[in-house]
Amino acid sequence: MTNLYQGWGRKLKLASVPVILAGLAACATPFKADVSRFQTQLPAPQGETYFVVADDPALAGGLEFAQYADLVEAQMSSLGYAQAASPEDASLLVRFDYEVDKGRERVRSTGFSDPFYSPWYGYRARTGYYRPRYVGSRWGYGYYDPWFGGQEVRSYTVYTSEIDMKIDRAATGERLFEGQAQAISTSNRLQYLVPNLVEAMFTDFPGNSGETLRISIAPEKTTVRKID
């Protein structure tokens, strides 16, 4: 009989794999970027040149900044602005900055757990019995029916990422544009976050002054590794 139950448990475990993968796919939903933009009348691209500089002097000259500056340059060029050879040759200075915080913990509880699997006993039959269980920060005893999954509590870290962009008249320092794109996600990888935030910043650019938009950003791709 024990072998029969173990066989059932293995079949149920294998059958649950598509459900787990479907759940992972459901979790891979876009995070939302809040984009705020303020502007005076930006000049038409014709005859205007630009150069992207680091708003934070600590980032100036860095290889990482140069990689993200390329993204901004590609967007500005797609709008019709010409890239200058140096800041001194540009009519517009595009000041760019980016950051991600250290994250904060969030706790989520669900009402589902595997009704057949126990970390102490493995797979088991549908019978009720008393056994010790861990609840919150204390041990307790209670009636446990393995047919019904207990509450499962999971903690995870969320990060706030942000980019800031300003456009000034190079000759006078007049501010023409200010924009901020901010997002909350479970990723803190700037290599993933910054390109998406730049895309959000330039969606329907330059936008309506004083308006905040929520723009969907593509989810980060993950690799699922088969476990034998």
PDB file of C-alpha atoms in Angstrom:
ATOM      1  CA  MET A   1       0.000   0.000   0.000  1.00  0.00           C
ATOM      2  CA  THR A   2       2.883   2.343   0.788  1.00  0.00           C
ATOM      3  CA  ASN A   3       4.336   1.789  -2.671  1.00  0.00           C
ATOM      4  CA  LEU A   4       0.938   2.537  -4.180  1.00  0.00           C
ATOM      5  CA  TYR A   5       0.713   5.856  -2.335  1.00  0.00           C
ATOM      6  CA  GLN A   6       4.276   6.748  -3.346  1.00  0.00           C
ATOM      7  CA  GLY A   7       3.377   5.958  -6.964  1.00  0.00           C
ATOM      8  CA  TRP A   8       0.336   8.229  -6.754  1.00  0.00           C
ATOM      9  CA  GLY A   9       2.468  10.944  -5.186  1.00  0.00           C
ATOM     10  CA  ARG A  10       5.046  10.762  -7.967  1.00  0.00           C
ATOM     11  CA  LYS A  11       2.350  10.955 -10.649  1.00  0.00           C
ATOM     12  CA  LEU A  12       0.762  13.936  -8.951  1.00  0.00           C
ATOM     13  CA  LYS A  13       4.135  15.626  -8.607  1.00  0.00           C
ATOM     14  CA  LEU A  14       4.817  15.172 -12.325  1.00  0.00           C
ATOM     15  CA  ALA A  15       1.313  16.329 -13.185  1.00  0.00           C
ATOM     16  CA  SER A  16       1.859  19.505 -11.177  1.00  0.00           C
ATOM     17  CA  VAL A  17       4.863  20.572 -13.288  1.00  0.00           C
ATOM     18  CA  PRO A  18       2.748  22.209 -16.042  1.00  0.00           C
ATOM     19  CA  VAL A  19       0.796  24.038 -13.342  1.00  0.00           C
ATOM     20  CA  ILE A  20       4.014  25.311 -11.778  1.00  0.00           C
ATOM     21  CA  LEU A  21       5.373  26.423 -15.154  1.00  0.00           C
ATOM     22  CA  ALA A  22       2.066  28.133 -15.918  1.00  0.00           C
ATOM     23  CA  GLY A  23       2.323  29.919 -12.592  1.00  0.00           C
ATOM     24  CA  LEU A  24       5.845  31.079 -13.435  1.00  0.00           C
ATOM     25  CA  ALA A  25       4.612  32.354 -16.784  1.00  0.00           C
ATOM     26  CA  ALA A  26       1.794  34.213 -15.043  1.00  0.00           C
ATOM     27  CA  CYS A  27       4.324  35.834 -12.704  1.00  0.00           C
ATOM     28  CA  ALA A  28       6.348  37.082 -15.675  1.00  0.00           C
ATOM     29  CA  THR A  29       4.039  40.015 -16.223  1.00  0.00           C
ATOM     30  CA  PRO A  30       5.258  43.482 -17.190  1.00  0.00           C
ATOM     31  CA  PHE A  31       6.095  45.931 -14.440  1.00  0.00           C
ATOM     32  CA  LYS A  32       4.755  49.437 -14.776  1.00  0.00           C
ATOM     33  CA  ALA A  33       6.847  52.555 -15.294  1.00  0.00           C
ATOM     34  CA  ASP A  34       5.479  55.889 -14.133  1.00  0.00           C
ATOM     35  CA  VAL A  35       6.712  58.599 -16.483  1.00  0.00           C
ATOM     36  CA  SER A  36       6.477  62.304 -15.603  1.00  0.00           C
ATOM     37  CA  ARG A  37       7.546  64.941 -18.112  1.00  0.00           C
ATOM     38  CA  PHE A  38       7.677  68.741 -18.075  1.00  0.00           C
ATOM     39  CA  GLN A  39       8.635  70.922 -21.000  1.00  0.00           C
ATOM     40  CA  THR A  40       8.626  74.310 -22.593  1.00  0.00           C
ATOM     41  CA  GLN A  41       8.439  74.342 -26.386  1.00  0.00           C
ATOM     42  CA  LEU A  42      11.152  71.928 -27.518  1.00  0.00           C
ATOM     43  CA  PRO A  43      12.781  73.104 -30.751  1.00  0.00           C
ATOM     44  CA  ALA A  44      12.109  71.174 -33.941  1.00  0.00           C
ATOM     45  CA  PRO A  45      14.898  68.715 -34.772  1.00  0.00           C
ATOM     46  CA  GLN A  46      15.950  70.477 -37.974  1.00  0.00           C
ATOM     47  CA  GLY A  47      19.223  72.305 -37.409  1.00  0.00           C
ATOM     48  CA  GLU A  48      19.541  71.166 -33.792  1.00  0.00           C
ATOM     49  CA  THR A  49      22.376  69.022 -32.435  1.00  0.00           C
ATOM     50  CA  TYR A  50      22.632  67.281 -29.076  1.00  0.00           C
ATOM     51  CA  PHE A  51      25.137  65.615 -26.803  1.00  0.00           C
ATOM     52  CA  VAL A  52      24.364  63.309 -23.862  1.00  0.00           C
ATOM     53  CA  VAL A  53      26.246  64.059 -20.642  1.00  0.00           C
ATOM     54  CA  ALA A  54      26.132  62.560 -17.154  1.00  0.00           C
ATOM     55  CA  ASP A  55      24.031  64.616 -14.755  1.00  0.00           C
ATOM     56  CA  ASP A  56      25.994  62.996 -11.908  1.00  0.00           C
ATOM     57  CA  PRO A  57      29.707  63.833 -12.308  1.00  0.00           C
ATOM     58  CA  ALA A  58      30.577  60.521 -10.662  1.00  0.00           C
ATOM     59  CA  LEU A  59      29.161  58.690 -13.704  1.00  0.00           C
ATOM     60  CA  ALA A  60      31.012  60.781 -16.300  1.00  0.00           C
ATOM     61  CA  GLY A  61      33.474  58.778 -18.359  1.00  0.00           C
ATOM     62  CA  GLY A  62      32.220  55.412 -17.089  1.00  0.00           C
ATOM     63  CA  LEU A  63      31.753  52.489 -19.457  1.00  0.00           C
ATOM     64  CA  GLU A  64      28.372  51.668 -17.935  1.00  0.00           C
ATOM     65  CA  PHE A  65      27.153  55.223 -18.415  1.00  0.00           C
ATOM     66  CA  ALA A  66      28.392  55.174 -22.004  1.00  0.00           C
ATOM     67  CA  GLN A  67      26.312  52.054 -22.676  1.00  0.00           C
ATOM     68  CA  TYR A  68      23.127  53.687 -21.389  1.00  0.00           C
ATOM     69  CA  ALA A  69      23.953  56.995 -23.083  1.00  0.00           C
ATOM     70  CA  ASP A  70      23.972  55.081 -26.386  1.00  0.00           C
ATOM     71  CA  LEU A  71      20.329  54.184 -25.762  1.00  0.00           C
ATOM     72  CA  VAL A  72      19.374  57.831 -25.237  1.00  0.00           C
ATOM     73  CA  GLU A  73      21.361  58.845 -28.317  1.00  0.00           C
ATOM     74  CA  ALA A  74      19.530  56.285 -30.430  1.00  0.00           C
ATOM     75  CA  GLN A  75      16.183  57.676 -29.271  1.00  0.00           C
ATOM     76  CA  MET A  76      17.184  61.299 -29.872  1.00  0.00           C
ATOM     77  CA  SER A  77      18.505  60.455 -33.331  1.00  0.00           C
ATOM     78  CA  SER A  78      15.287  58.618 -34.180  1.00  0.00           C
ATOM     79  CA  LEU A  79      13.428  61.867 -33.457  1.00  0.00           C
ATOM     80  CA  GLY A  80      15.568  63.650 -36.032  1.00  0.00           C
ATOM     81  CA  TYR A  81      18.119  65.405 -33.794  1.00  0.00           C
ATOM     82  CA  ALA A  82      21.742  65.174 -34.950  1.00  0.00           C
ATOM     83  CA  GLN A  83      24.427  63.995 -32.559  1.00  0.00           C
ATOM     84  CA  ALA A  84      27.256  66.463 -32.022  1.00  0.00           C
ATOM     85  CA  ALA A  85      30.908  65.446 -31.760  1.00  0.00           C
ATOM     86  CA  SER A  86      31.299  67.056 -28.315  1.00  0.00           C
ATOM     87  CA  PRO A  87      29.308  69.039 -25.742  1.00  0.00           C
ATOM     88  CA  GLU A  88      30.913  72.226 -27.053  1.00  0.00           C
ATOM     89  CA  ASP A  89      29.543  71.552 -30.530  1.00  0.00           C
ATOM     90  CA  ALA A  90      25.974  70.792 -29.411  1.00  0.00           C
ATOM     91  CA  SER A  91      23.060  73.190 -29.326  1.00  0.00           C
ATOM     92  CA  LEU A  92      21.262  70.946 -26.803  1.00  0.00           C
ATOM     93  CA  LEU A  93      22.733  69.204 -23.761  1.00  0.00           C
ATOM     94  CA  VAL A  94      20.892  66.053 -22.671  1.00  0.00           C
ATOM     95  CA  ARG A  95      21.649  65.404 -19.000  1.00  0.00           C
ATOM     96  CA  PHE A  96      21.037  61.780 -17.998  1.00  0.00           C
ATOM     97  CA  ASP A  97      21.103  59.904 -14.698  1.00  0.00           C
ATOM     98  CA  TYR A  98      19.971  56.465 -13.440  1.00  0.00           C
ATOM     99  CA  GLU A  99      19.788  54.505 -10.188  1.00  0.00           C
ATOM    100  CA  VAL A 100      18.207  51.554  -8.404  1.00  0.00           C
ATOM    101  CA  ASP A 101      17.707  51.362  -4.645  1.00  0.00           C
ATOM    102  CA  LYS A 102      18.776  48.563  -2.291  1.00  0.00           C
ATOM    103  CA  GLY A 103      15.304  47.053  -2.216  1.00  0.00           C
ATOM    104  CA  ARG A 104      12.787  46.293   0.496  1.00  0.00           C
ATOM    105  CA  GLU A 105      11.144  43.099   1.626  1.00  0.00           C
ATOM    106  CA  ARG A 106       7.530  42.238   0.917  1.00  0.00           C
ATOM    107  CA  VAL A 107       5.586  39.298   2.302  1.00  0.00           C
ATOM    108  CA  ARG A 108       2.871  37.470   0.405  1.00  0.00           C
ATOM    109  CA  SER A 109       0.657  34.683   1.716  1.00  0.00           C
ATOM    110  CA  THR A 110      -1.147  32.162  -0.434  1.00  0.00           C
ATOM    111  CA  GLY A 111      -3.791  29.604   0.436  1.00  0.00           C
ATOM    112  CA  PHE A 112      -2.267  26.799  -1.598  1.00  0.00           C
ATOM    113  CA  SER A 113       0.384  24.255  -0.858  1.00  0.00           C
ATOM    114  CA  ASP A 114       0.920  20.722  -2.172  1.00  0.00           C
ATOM    115  CA  PRO A 115      -1.670  18.636  -0.285  1.00  0.00           C
ATOM    116  CA  PHE A 116       0.253  15.391  -0.720  1.00  0.00           C
ATOM    117  CA  TYR A 117       3.781  16.437   0.092  1.00  0.00           C
ATOM    118  CA  SER A 118       5.229  16.807   3.571  1.00  0.00           C
ATOM    119  CA  PRO A 119       8.804  17.967   4.200  1.00  0.00           C
ATOM    120  CA  TRP A 120       8.965  15.383   7.017  1.00  0.00           C
ATOM    121  CA  TYR A 121       7.216  12.366   5.494  1.00  0.00           C
ATOM    122  CA  GLY A 122       7.296  12.793   1.684  1.00  0.00           C
ATOM    123  CA  TYR A 123       4.117  11.900  -0.175  1.00  0.00           C
ATOM    124  CA  ARG A 124       1.282  10.470   1.851  1.00  0.00           C
ATOM    125  CA  ALA A 125      -2.274   9.214   1.672  1.00  0.00           C
ATOM    126  CA  ARG A 126      -5.382  11.290   2.299  1.00  0.00           C
ATOM    127  CA  THR A 127      -5.742  10.755   6.036  1.00  0.00           C
ATOM    128  CA  GLY A 128      -6.067  13.247   8.823  1.00  0.00           C
ATOM    129  CA  TYR A 129      -3.814  13.144  11.850  1.00  0.00           C
ATOM    130  CA  TYR A 130      -2.189  15.278  14.493  1.00  0.00           C
ATOM    131  CA  ARG A 131       1.352  16.422  13.934  1.00  0.00           C
ATOM    132  CA  PRO A 132       3.475  19.401  14.919  1.00  0.00           C
ATOM    133  CA  ARG A 133       3.367  22.319  12.507  1.00  0.00           C
ATOM    134  CA  TYR A 134       5.216  25.598  12.296  1.00  0.00           C
ATOM    135  CA  VAL A 135       2.997  28.681  12.354  1.00  0.00           C
ATOM    136  CA  GLY A 136       4.562  32.117  12.022  1.00  0.00           C
ATOM    137  CA  SER A 137       7.257  32.260  14.710  1.00  0.00           C
ATOM    138  CA  ARG A 138       5.975  29.508  16.975  1.00  0.00           C
ATOM    139  CA  TRP A 139       5.404  25.773  17.023  1.00  0.00           C
ATOM    140  CA  GLY A 140       1.956  24.428  17.628  1.00  0.00           C
ATOM    141  CA  TYR A 141      -0.213  21.344  17.341  1.00  0.00           C
ATOM    142  CA  GLY A 142      -3.360  21.022  15.328  1.00  0.00           C
ATOM    143  CA  TYR A 143      -5.419  18.738  13.137  1.00  0.00           C
ATOM    144  CA  TYR A 144      -3.803  18.468   9.740  1.00  0.00           C
ATOM    145  CA  ASP A 145      -5.770  17.236   6.750  1.00  0.00           C
ATOM    146  CA  PRO A 146      -3.342  16.736   3.845  1.00  0.00           C
ATOM    147  CA  TRP A 147      -6.207  17.039   1.353  1.00  0.00           C
ATOM    148  CA  PHE A 148      -6.422  20.770   2.050  1.00  0.00           C
ATOM    149  CA  GLY A 149      -3.309  22.877   1.490  1.00  0.00           C
ATOM    150  CA  GLY A 150      -2.291  25.149   4.317  1.00  0.00           C
ATOM    151  CA  GLN A 151      -1.373  28.799   4.051  1.00  0.00           C
ATOM    152  CA  GLU A 152       2.024  29.427   2.527  1.00  0.00           C
ATOM    153  CA  VAL A 153       3.957  32.617   3.314  1.00  0.00           C
ATOM    154  CA  ARG A 154       6.707  33.843   1.009  1.00  0.00           C
ATOM    155  CA  SER A 155       8.929  36.892   1.217  1.00  0.00           C
ATOM    156  CA  TYR A 156      10.560  38.592  -1.734  1.00  0.00           C
ATOM    157  CA  THR A 157      12.479  41.784  -2.474  1.00  0.00           C
ATOM    158  CA  VAL A 158      11.237  44.628  -4.653  1.00  0.00           C
ATOM    159  CA  TYR A 159      13.417  47.400  -6.039  1.00  0.00           C
ATOM    160  CA  THR A 160      12.663  50.935  -7.178  1.00  0.00           C
ATOM    161  CA  SER A 161      14.570  52.015 -10.280  1.00  0.00           C
ATOM    162  CA  GLU A 162      14.621  55.460 -11.846  1.00  0.00           C
ATOM    163  CA  ILE A 163      16.068  57.458 -14.689  1.00  0.00           C
ATOM    164  CA  ASP A 164      16.140  61.259 -14.945  1.00  0.00           C
ATOM    165  CA  MET A 165      16.638  63.251 -18.117  1.00  0.00           C
ATOM    166  CA  LYS A 166      16.972  66.991 -18.681  1.00  0.00           C
ATOM    167  CA  ILE A 167      17.471  68.931 -21.905  1.00  0.00           C
ATOM    168  CA  ASP A 168      19.089  72.382 -21.742  1.00  0.00           C
ATOM    169  CA  ARG A 169      20.018  75.020 -24.281  1.00  0.00           C
ATOM    170  CA  ALA A 170      23.800  74.692 -24.394  1.00  0.00           C
ATOM    171  CA  ALA A 171      24.411  78.377 -25.059  1.00  0.00           C
ATOM    172  CA  THR A 172      22.185  79.814 -22.335  1.00  0.00           C
ATOM    173  CA  GLY A 173      21.507  76.937 -19.904  1.00  0.00           C
ATOM    174  CA  GLU A 174      17.757  77.411 -20.400  1.00  0.00           C
ATOM    175  CA  ARG A 175      15.858  74.318 -19.260  1.00  0.00           C
ATOM    176  CA  LEU A 176      13.658  72.935 -22.053  1.00  0.00           C
ATOM    177  CA  PHE A 177      12.680  69.514 -20.740  1.00  0.00           C
ATOM    178  CA  GLU A 178      12.619  67.507 -17.514  1.00  0.00           C
ATOM    179  CA  GLY A 179      11.535  63.883 -17.319  1.00  0.00           C
ATOM    180  CA  GLN A 180      11.554  61.040 -14.827  1.00  0.00           C
ATOM    181  CA  ALA A 181      10.691  57.366 -15.354  1.00  0.00           C
ATOM    182  CA  GLN A 182      10.334  55.182 -12.267  1.00  0.00           C
ATOM    183  CA  ALA A 183       9.398  51.531 -11.817  1.00  0.00           C
ATOM    184  CA  ILE A 184       9.053  48.926  -9.064  1.00  0.00           C
ATOM    185  CA  SER A 185      10.112  45.393  -9.918  1.00  0.00           C
ATOM    186  CA  THR A 186      11.722  42.271  -8.480  1.00  0.00           C
ATOM    187  CA  SER A 187      14.864  42.889 -10.557  1.00  0.00           C
ATOM    188  CA  ASN A 188      17.723  45.191  -9.589  1.00  0.00           C
ATOM    189  CA  ARG A 189      19.740  44.640 -12.774  1.00  0.00           C
ATOM    190  CA  LEU A 190      20.403  48.016 -14.336  1.00  0.00           C
ATOM    191  CA  GLN A 191      21.291  46.292 -17.618  1.00  0.00           C
ATOM    192  CA  TYR A 192      17.650  45.199 -17.805  1.00  0.00           C
ATOM    193  CA  LEU A 193      15.963  48.150 -16.127  1.00  0.00           C
ATOM    194  CA  VAL A 194      17.605  51.151 -17.791  1.00  0.00           C
ATOM    195  CA  PRO A 195      16.878  50.176 -21.423  1.00  0.00           C
ATOM    196  CA  ASN A 196      13.214  49.646 -20.575  1.00  0.00           C
ATOM    197  CA  LEU A 197      12.970  52.890 -18.632  1.00  0.00           C
ATOM    198  CA  VAL A 198      14.580  54.783 -21.513  1.00  0.00           C
ATOM    199  CA  GLU A 199      12.010  53.255 -23.849  1.00  0.00           C
ATOM    200  CA  ALA A 200       9.253  54.372 -21.481  1.00  0.00           C
ATOM    201  CA  MET A 201      10.706  57.886 -21.302  1.00  0.00           C
ATOM    202  CA  PHE A 202      10.607  58.251 -25.084  1.00  0.00           C
ATOM    203  CA  THR A 203       7.164  56.739 -25.579  1.00  0.00           C
ATOM    204  CA  ASP A 204       5.047  59.507 -27.189  1.00  0.00           C
ATOM    205  CA  PHE A 205       7.917  61.901 -26.522  1.00  0.00           C
ATOM    206  CA  PRO A 206       7.884  64.672 -25.372  1.00  0.00           C
ATOM    207  CA  GLY A 207       4.347  64.146 -24.038  1.00  0.00           C
ATOM    208  CA  ASN A 208       2.097  66.673 -22.374  1.00  0.00           C
ATOM    209  CA  SER A 209       3.797  68.883 -19.819  1.00  0.00           C
ATOM    210  CA  GLY A 210       2.873  68.001 -16.246  1.00  0.00           C
ATOM    211  CA  GLU A 211       1.265  64.678 -17.169  1.00  0.00           C
ATOM    212  CA  THR A 212       2.216  61.374 -15.526  1.00  0.00           C
ATOM    213  CA  LEU A 213       1.729  58.229 -17.581  1.00  0.00           C
ATOM    214  CA  ARG A 214       1.922  54.588 -16.574  1.00  0.00           C
ATOM    215  CA  ILE A 215       3.672  52.591 -19.263  1.00  0.00           C
ATOM    216  CA  SER A 216       4.089  48.813 -19.327  1.00  0.00           C
ATOM    217  CA  ILE A 217       7.654  47.518 -19.483  1.00  0.00           C
ATOM    218  CA  ALA A 218       8.494  44.065 -20.823  1.00  0.00           C
ATOM    219  CA  PRO A 219       9.228  41.398 -18.160  1.00  0.00           C
ATOM    220  CA  GLU A 220      12.766  40.187 -17.652  1.00  0.00           C
ATOM    221  CA  LYS A 221      13.491  36.926 -19.427  1.00  0.00           C
ATOM    222  CA  THR A 222      14.412  34.018 -17.171  1.00  0.00           C
ATOM    223  CA  THR A 223      15.894  30.627 -17.881  1.00  0.00           C
ATOM    224  CA  VAL A 224      14.140  27.566 -16.508  1.00  0.00           C
ATOM    225  CA  ARG A 225      16.571  24.729 -15.816  1.00  0.00           C
ATOM    226  CA  LYS A 226      15.355  21.139 -15.828  1.00  0.00           C
ATOM    227  CA  ILE A 227      15.936  19.300 -12.550  1.00  0.00           C
ATOM    228  CA  ASP A 228      16.393  15.555 -12.873  1.00  0.00           C
TER     229      ASP A 228
END
